[in-house]
Coordinates of C-alpha atoms and ligand atoms in Angstrom, one line a residue:
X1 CA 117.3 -74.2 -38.0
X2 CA 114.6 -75.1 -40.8
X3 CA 114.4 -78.8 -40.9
X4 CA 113.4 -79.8 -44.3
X5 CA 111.8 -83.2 -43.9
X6 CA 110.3 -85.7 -46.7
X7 CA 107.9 -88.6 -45.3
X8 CA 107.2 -92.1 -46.4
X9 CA 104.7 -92.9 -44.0
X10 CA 104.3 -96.3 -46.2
X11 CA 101.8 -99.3 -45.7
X12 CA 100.5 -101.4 -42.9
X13 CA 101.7 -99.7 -39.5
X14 CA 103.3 -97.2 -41.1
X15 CA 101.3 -94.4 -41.2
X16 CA 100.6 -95.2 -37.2
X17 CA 104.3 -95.1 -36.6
X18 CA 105.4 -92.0 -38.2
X19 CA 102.6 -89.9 -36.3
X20 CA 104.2 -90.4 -33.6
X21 CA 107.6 -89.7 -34.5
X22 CA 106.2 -86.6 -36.3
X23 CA 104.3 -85.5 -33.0
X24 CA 108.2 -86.0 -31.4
X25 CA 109.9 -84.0 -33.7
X26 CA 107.5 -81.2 -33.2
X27 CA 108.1 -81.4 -29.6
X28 CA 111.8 -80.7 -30.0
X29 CA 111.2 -77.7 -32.7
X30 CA 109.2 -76.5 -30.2
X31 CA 111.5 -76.4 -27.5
X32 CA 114.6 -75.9 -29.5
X33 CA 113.3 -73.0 -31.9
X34 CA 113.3 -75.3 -34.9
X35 CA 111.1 -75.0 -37.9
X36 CA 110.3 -78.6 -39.9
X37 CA 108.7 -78.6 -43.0
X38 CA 107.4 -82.3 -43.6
X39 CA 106.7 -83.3 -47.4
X40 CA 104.7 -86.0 -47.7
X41 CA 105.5 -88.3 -50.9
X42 CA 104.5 -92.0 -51.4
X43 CA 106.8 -95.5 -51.6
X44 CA 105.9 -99.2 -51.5
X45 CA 101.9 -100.4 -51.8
X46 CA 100.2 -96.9 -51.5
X47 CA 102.1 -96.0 -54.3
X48 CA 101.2 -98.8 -56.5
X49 CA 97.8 -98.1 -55.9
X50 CA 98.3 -94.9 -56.6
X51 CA 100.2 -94.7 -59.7
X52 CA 100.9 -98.3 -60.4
X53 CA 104.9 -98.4 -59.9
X54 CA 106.6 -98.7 -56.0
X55 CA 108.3 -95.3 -56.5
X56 CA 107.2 -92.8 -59.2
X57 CA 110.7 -90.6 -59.9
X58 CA 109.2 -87.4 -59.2
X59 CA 109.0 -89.2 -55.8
X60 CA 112.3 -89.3 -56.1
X61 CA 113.0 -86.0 -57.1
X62 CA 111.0 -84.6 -53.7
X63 CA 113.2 -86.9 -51.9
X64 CA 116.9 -85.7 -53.5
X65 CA 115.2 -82.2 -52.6
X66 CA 114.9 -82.4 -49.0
X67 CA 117.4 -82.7 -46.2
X68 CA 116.2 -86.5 -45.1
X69 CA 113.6 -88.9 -45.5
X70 CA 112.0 -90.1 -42.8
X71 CA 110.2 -93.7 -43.2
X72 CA 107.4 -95.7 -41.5
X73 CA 107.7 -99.2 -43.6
X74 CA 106.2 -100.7 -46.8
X75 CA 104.8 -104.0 -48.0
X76 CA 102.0 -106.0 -47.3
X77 CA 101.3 -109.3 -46.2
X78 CA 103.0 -111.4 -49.2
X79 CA 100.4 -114.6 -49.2
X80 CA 97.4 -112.3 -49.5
X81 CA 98.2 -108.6 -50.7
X82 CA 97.7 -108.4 -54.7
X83 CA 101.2 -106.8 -54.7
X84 CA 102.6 -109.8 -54.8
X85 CA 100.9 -110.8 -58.1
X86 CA 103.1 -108.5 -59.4
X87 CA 106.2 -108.5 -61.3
X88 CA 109.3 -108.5 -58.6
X89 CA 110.8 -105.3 -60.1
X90 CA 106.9 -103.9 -59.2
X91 CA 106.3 -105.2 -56.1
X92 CA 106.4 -102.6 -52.8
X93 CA 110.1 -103.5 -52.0
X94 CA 111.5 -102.8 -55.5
X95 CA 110.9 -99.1 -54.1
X96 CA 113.5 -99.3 -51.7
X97 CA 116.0 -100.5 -53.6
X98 CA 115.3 -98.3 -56.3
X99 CA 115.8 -95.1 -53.4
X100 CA 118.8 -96.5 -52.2
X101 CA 120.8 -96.9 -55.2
X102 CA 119.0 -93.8 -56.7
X103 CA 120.0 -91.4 -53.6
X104 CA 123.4 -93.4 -53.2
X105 CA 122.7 -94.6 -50.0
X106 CA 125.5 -96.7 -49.6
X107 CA 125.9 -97.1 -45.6
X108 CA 123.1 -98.4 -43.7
X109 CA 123.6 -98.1 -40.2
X110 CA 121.5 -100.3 -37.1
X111 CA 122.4 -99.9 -33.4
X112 CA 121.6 -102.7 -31.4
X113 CA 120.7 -101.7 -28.2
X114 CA 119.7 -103.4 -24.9
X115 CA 117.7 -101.1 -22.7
X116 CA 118.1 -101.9 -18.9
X117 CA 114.5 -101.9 -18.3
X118 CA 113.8 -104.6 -21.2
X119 CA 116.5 -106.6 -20.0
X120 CA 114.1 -110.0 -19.7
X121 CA 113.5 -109.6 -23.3
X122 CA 117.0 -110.2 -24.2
X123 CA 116.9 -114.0 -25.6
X124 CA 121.2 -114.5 -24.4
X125 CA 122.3 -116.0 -21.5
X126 CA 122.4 -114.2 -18.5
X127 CA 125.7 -113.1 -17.2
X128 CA 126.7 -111.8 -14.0
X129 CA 126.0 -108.1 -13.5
X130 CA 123.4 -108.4 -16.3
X131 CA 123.5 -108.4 -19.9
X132 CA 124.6 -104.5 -21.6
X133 CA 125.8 -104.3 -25.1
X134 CA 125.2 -101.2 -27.8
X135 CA 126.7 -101.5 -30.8
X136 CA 126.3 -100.6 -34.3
X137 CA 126.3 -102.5 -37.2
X138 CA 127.4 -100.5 -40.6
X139 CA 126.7 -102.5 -43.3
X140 CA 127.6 -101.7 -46.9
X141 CA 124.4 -100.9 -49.0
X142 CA 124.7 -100.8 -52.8
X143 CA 127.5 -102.9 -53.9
X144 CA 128.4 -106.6 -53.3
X145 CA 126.2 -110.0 -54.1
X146 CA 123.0 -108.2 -54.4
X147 CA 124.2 -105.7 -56.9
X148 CA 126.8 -108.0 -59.3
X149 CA 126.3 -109.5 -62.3
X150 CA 124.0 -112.4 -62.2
X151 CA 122.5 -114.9 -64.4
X152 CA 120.8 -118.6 -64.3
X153 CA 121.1 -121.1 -67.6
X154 CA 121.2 -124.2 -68.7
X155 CA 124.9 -125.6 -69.8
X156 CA 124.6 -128.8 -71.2
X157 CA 121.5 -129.7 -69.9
X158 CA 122.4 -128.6 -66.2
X159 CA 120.5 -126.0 -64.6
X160 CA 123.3 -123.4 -63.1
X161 CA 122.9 -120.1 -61.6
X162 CA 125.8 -117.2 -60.9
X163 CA 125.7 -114.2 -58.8
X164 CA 129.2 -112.1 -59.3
X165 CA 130.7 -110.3 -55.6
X166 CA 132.9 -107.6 -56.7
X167 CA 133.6 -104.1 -54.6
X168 CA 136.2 -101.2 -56.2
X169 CA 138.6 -99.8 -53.4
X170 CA 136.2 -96.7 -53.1
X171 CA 133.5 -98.5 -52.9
X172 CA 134.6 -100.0 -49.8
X173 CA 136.9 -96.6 -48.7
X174 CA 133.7 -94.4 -48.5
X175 CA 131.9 -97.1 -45.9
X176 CA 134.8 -98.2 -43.9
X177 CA 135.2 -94.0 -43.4
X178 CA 131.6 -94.0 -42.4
X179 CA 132.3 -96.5 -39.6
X180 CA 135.7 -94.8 -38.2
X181 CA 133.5 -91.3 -38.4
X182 CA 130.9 -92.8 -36.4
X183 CA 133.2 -95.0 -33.8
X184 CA 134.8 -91.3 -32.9
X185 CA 131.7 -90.3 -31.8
X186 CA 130.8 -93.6 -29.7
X187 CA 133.6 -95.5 -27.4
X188 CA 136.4 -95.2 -30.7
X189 CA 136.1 -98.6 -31.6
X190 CA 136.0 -100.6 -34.9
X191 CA 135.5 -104.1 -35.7
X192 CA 135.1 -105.1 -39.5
X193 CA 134.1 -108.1 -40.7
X194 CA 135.6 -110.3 -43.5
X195 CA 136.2 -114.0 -45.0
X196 CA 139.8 -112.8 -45.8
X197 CA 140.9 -116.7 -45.2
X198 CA 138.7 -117.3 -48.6
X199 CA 137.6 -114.1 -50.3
X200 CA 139.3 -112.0 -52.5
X201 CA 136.9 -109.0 -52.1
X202 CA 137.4 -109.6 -48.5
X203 CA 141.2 -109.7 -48.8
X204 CA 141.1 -106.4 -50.7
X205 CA 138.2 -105.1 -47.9
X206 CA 140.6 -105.7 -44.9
X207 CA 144.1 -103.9 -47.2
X208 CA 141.2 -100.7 -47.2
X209 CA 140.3 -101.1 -43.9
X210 CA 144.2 -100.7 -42.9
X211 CA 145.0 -97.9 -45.0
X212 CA 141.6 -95.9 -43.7
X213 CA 143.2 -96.9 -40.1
X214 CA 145.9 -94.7 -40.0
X215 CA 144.0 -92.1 -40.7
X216 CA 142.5 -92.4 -37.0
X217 CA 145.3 -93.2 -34.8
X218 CA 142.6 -92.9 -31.7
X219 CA 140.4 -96.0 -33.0
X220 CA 141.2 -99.3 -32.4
X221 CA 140.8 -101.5 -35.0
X222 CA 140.4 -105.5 -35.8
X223 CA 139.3 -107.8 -38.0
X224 CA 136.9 -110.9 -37.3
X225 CA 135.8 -113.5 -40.0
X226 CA 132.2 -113.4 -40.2
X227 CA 131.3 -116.8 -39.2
X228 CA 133.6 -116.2 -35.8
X229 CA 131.2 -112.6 -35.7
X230 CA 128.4 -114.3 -35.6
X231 CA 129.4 -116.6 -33.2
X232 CA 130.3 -113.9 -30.8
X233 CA 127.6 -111.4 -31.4
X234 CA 125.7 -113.9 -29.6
X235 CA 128.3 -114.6 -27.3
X236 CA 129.7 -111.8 -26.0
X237 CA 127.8 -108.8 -28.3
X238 CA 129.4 -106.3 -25.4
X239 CA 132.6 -106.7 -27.4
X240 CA 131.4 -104.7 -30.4
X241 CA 131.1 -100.8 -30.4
X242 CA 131.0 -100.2 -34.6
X243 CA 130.9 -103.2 -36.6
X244 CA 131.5 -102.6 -40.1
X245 CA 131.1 -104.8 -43.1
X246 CA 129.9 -105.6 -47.0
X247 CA 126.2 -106.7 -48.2
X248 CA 125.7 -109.8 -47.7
X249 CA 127.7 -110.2 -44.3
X250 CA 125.7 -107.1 -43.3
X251 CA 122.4 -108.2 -44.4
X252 CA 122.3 -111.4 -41.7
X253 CA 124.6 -110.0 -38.7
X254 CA 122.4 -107.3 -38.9
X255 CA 118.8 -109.1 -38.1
X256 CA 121.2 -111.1 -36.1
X257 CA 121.8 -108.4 -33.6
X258 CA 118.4 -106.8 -33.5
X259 CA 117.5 -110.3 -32.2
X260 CA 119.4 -110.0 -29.7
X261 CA 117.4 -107.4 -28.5
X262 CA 114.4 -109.2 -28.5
X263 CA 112.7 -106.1 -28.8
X264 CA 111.9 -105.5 -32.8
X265 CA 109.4 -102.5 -32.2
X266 CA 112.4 -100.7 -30.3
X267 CA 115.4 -100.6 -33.4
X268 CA 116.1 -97.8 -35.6
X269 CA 118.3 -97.5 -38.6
X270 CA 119.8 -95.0 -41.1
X271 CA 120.9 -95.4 -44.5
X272 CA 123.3 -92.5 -45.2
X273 CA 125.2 -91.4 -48.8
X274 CA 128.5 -89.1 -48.8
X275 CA 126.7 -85.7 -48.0
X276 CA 124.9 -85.2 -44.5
X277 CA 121.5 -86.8 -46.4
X278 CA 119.8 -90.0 -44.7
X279 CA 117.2 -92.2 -45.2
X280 CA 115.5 -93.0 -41.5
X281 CA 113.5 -95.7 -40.5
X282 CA 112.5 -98.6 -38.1
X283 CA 114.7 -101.9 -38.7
X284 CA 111.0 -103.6 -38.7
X285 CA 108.6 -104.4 -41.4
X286 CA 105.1 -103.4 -41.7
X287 CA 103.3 -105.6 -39.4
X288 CA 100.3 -106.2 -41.7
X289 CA 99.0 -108.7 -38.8
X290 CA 98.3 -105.6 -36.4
X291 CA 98.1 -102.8 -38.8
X292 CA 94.9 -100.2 -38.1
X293 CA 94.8 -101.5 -34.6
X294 CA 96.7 -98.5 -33.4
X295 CA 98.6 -101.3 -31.0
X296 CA 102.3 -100.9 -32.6
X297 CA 105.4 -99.8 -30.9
X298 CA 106.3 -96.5 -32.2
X299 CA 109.8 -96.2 -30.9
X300 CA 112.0 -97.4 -33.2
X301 CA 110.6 -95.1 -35.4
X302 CA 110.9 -92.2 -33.3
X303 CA 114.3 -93.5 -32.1
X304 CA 115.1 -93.8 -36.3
X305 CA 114.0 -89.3 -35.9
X306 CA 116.4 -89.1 -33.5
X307 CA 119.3 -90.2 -35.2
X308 CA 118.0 -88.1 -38.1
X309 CA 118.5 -85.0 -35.9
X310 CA 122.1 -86.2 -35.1
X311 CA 123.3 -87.2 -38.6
X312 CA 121.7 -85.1 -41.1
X313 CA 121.1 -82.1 -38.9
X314 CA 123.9 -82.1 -36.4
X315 CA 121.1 -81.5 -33.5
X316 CA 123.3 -83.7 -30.7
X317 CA 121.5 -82.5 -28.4
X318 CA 117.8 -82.2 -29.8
X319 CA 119.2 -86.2 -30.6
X320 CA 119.8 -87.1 -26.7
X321 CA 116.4 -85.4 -25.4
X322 CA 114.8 -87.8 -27.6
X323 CA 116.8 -90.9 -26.2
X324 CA 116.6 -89.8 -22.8
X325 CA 112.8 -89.5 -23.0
X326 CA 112.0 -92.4 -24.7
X327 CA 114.2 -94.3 -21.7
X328 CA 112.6 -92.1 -19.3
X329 CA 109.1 -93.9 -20.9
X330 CA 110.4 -97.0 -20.3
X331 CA 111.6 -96.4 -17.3
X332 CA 108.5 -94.7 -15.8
X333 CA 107.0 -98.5 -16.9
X334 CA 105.2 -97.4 -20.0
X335 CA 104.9 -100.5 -22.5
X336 CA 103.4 -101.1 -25.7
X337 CA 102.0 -104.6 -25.7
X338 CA 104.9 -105.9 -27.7
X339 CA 107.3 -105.3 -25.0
X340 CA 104.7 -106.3 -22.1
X341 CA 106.5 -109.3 -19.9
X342 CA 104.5 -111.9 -21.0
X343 CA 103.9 -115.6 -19.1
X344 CA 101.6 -116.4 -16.3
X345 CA 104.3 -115.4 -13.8
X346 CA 105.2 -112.3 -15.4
X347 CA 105.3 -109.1 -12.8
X348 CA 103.6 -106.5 -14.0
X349 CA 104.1 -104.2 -11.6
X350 CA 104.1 -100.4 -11.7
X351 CA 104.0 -101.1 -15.9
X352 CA 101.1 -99.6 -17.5
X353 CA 99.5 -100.8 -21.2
X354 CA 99.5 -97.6 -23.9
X355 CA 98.3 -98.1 -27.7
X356 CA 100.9 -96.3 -30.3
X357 CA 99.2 -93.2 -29.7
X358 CA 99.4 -93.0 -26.1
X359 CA 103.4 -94.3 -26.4
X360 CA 104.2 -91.2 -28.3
X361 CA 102.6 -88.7 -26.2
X362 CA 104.7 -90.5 -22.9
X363 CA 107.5 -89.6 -25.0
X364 CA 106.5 -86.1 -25.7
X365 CA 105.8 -85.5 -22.2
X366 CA 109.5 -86.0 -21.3
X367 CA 111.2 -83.7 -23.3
Ligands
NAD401 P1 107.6 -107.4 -39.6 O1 108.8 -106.7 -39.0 O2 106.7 -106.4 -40.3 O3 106.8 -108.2 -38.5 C1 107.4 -109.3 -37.8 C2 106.6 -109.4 -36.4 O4 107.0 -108.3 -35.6 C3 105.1 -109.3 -36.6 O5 104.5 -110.2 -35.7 C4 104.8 -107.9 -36.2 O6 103.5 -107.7 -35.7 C5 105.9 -107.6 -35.2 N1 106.2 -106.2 -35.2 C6 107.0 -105.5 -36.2 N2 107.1 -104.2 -35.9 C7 106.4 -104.0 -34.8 C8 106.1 -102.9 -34.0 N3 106.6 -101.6 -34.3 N4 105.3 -103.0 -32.9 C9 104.8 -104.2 -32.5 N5 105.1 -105.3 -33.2 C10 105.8 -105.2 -34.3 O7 108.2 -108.5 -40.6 P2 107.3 -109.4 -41.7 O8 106.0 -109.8 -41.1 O9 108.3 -110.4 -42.1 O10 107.1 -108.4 -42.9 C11 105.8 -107.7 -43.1 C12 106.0 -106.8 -44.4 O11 107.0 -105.8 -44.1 C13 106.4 -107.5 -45.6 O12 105.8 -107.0 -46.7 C14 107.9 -107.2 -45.7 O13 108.4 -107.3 -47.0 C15 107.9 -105.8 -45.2 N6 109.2 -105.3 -44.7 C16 109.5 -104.0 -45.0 C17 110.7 -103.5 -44.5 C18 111.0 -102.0 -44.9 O14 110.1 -101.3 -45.1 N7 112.2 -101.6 -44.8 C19 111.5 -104.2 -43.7 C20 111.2 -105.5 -43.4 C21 110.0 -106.1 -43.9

């Protein structure tokens, strides 16, 4: 298959991080007969210095042109990178937004994943038998809160600010579909998320979410209010297989379950649109404090190539070699310093120190 691959390497760890998912995905053309043709365009802070604007829309057009995107992170440190003297709709973040809504990206999609061997990370209570959750959180991308009609004034002397939530049936259709898709692929079950006791959008969100049901009499299906999901995400997260829900909702549960983790260097995401198109990249920032020091975790990004391969390419298999060796790595006691026990009584034993580098050749080793 020719893999047709545009690359946002981006600012601060970045360009570290998508080396070695790069290195990874020319592991598995090799193996699997693939040919990858990697574009590489810019977004966020190396764009501004380049051209003066986040996201230049020829950028955009290279983007539209490819099969997927695959990103490191942008943005600098806010209190000291001049980007931030900018105007907001100039600053490196504005170029995200700007890809999302201009490629349609409307589902964003972040597993949360606890691997066995980084257990002690976990910051939940232990439970008998251990803690073992993966789920998914699908969270609705380009509608909601952040995209309504907003405005602040002053009316009659008091300062008052309003942000509008609305969503249109399809709006909420297309990413409930996603999440149904994506549980019949996983263990064929959906939670979504409302505040139907309050919200009209949310009323209207769970009627959807019914009507897209019966469509896939396999998945079970259930509504939670969101205040009650956030309760039990930290609960009893080994409830959840595909948890789907709007903006907002999505925004917090979704930083809510990577902490869970307690492993931020190890958690991928994908921002998808109705074709087989994605957007890939780590759920992590740019680490400015550790950027050049060739010290970052590299796995969530080459974890965010893997679901590249099984989303926008259909490569399920290529997809699982990628997983399996990256577990393989961790299991072989290979850690980035990130996810090094940590503690004066930490046991170190049979675990082994690698820079970002070294972590993605461990990987490419084991496929
Ligand atoms: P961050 O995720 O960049 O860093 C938070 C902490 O986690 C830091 O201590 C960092 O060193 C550590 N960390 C993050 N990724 C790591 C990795 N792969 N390996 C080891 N350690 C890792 O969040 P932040 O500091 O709040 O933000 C820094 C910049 O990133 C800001 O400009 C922010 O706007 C931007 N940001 C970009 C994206 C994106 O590109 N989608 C997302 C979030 C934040």
């Amino acid at each position: 298959m020719n893999l047709n691959i545009a690359v946002i390497a981006g600012d601060g760890i970045g360009p570290e991080i998508v080396a070695q998912a790069r290195k990874v995905l020319d592991r598995v053309a090799e193996k699997y007969g693939h040919t990858i043709r990697y574009t590489d365009i810019l977004m966020g802070g190396s764009s501004i210095d380049v051209y003066g604007v986040p996201l230049t829309d020829e950028t955009i057009d290279i983007a539209r042109k490819s099969d997927a995107v695959l990103m490191g992170s942008i943005g600098g440190d806010p209190k000291t990178s001049p980007w931030y003297k900018l105007d907001p709709t100039l600053r490196p973040e504005a170029g995200l937004l700007k890809i999302r809504k201009a490629l349609g990206l409307y589902a964003n999609l972040r597993p949360a994943y606890l691997f066995k061997e980084l257990a002690d990370s976990c910051p939940l209570a232990a439970r008998e038998g251990g803690r073992k959750f993966d789920l998914i959180i699908v969270r609705e991308l380009t509608g909601g809160l952040y995209f309504g009609e907003r405005w602040t004034k002053e009316i009659d002397g008091v300062r008052t600010a309003q942000d509008t939530l609305k969503y249109d049936e399809n709006e909420i259709r297309r990413v409930v579909k996603t999440a149904f898709e994506i549980a019949a692929k996983r263990r064929g079950k959906v939670t979504s998320v409302d505040k139907a006791n309050v919200l009209d959008t949310s009323r209207l969100w769970r009627k959807i979410v019914e009507e897209v049901s019966a469509d896939y009499p396999d998945i079970e299906v259930s509504s939670m209010y969101v205040d009650n999901a956030a309760m039990q995400l930290v609960l009893n997260p080994e409830q959840f297989d595909v948890v789907v829900t709007e903006n907002m909702f999505g925004d917090i549960l979704s930083d809510e379950a990577a902490e869970i983790t307690g492993s931020i260097g190890m958690l991928s995401s994908a921002s998808l649109n109705e074709t087989s198109f994605g957007l890939y990249e780590p759920a992590h920032g740019s680490a400015p404090d550790i950027a050049g020091q060739n010290i970052a975790n590299p796995i969530a990004t080459i974890l965010s190539a893997a679901m590249m391969l099984r989303y926008t390419f259909g490569l399920g298999e290529e997809a699982d070699a990628i997983e399996n060796a990256v577990r393989k790595t961790l299991s072989d006691g290979c850690r980035t310093i990130d996810i090094m026990p940590r503690g004066k009584d930490a046991d170190l034993t049979g675990l082994s120190l690698q820079k970002c580098d070294e972590m993605g050749d461990r990987v490419c080793e084991r496929i």
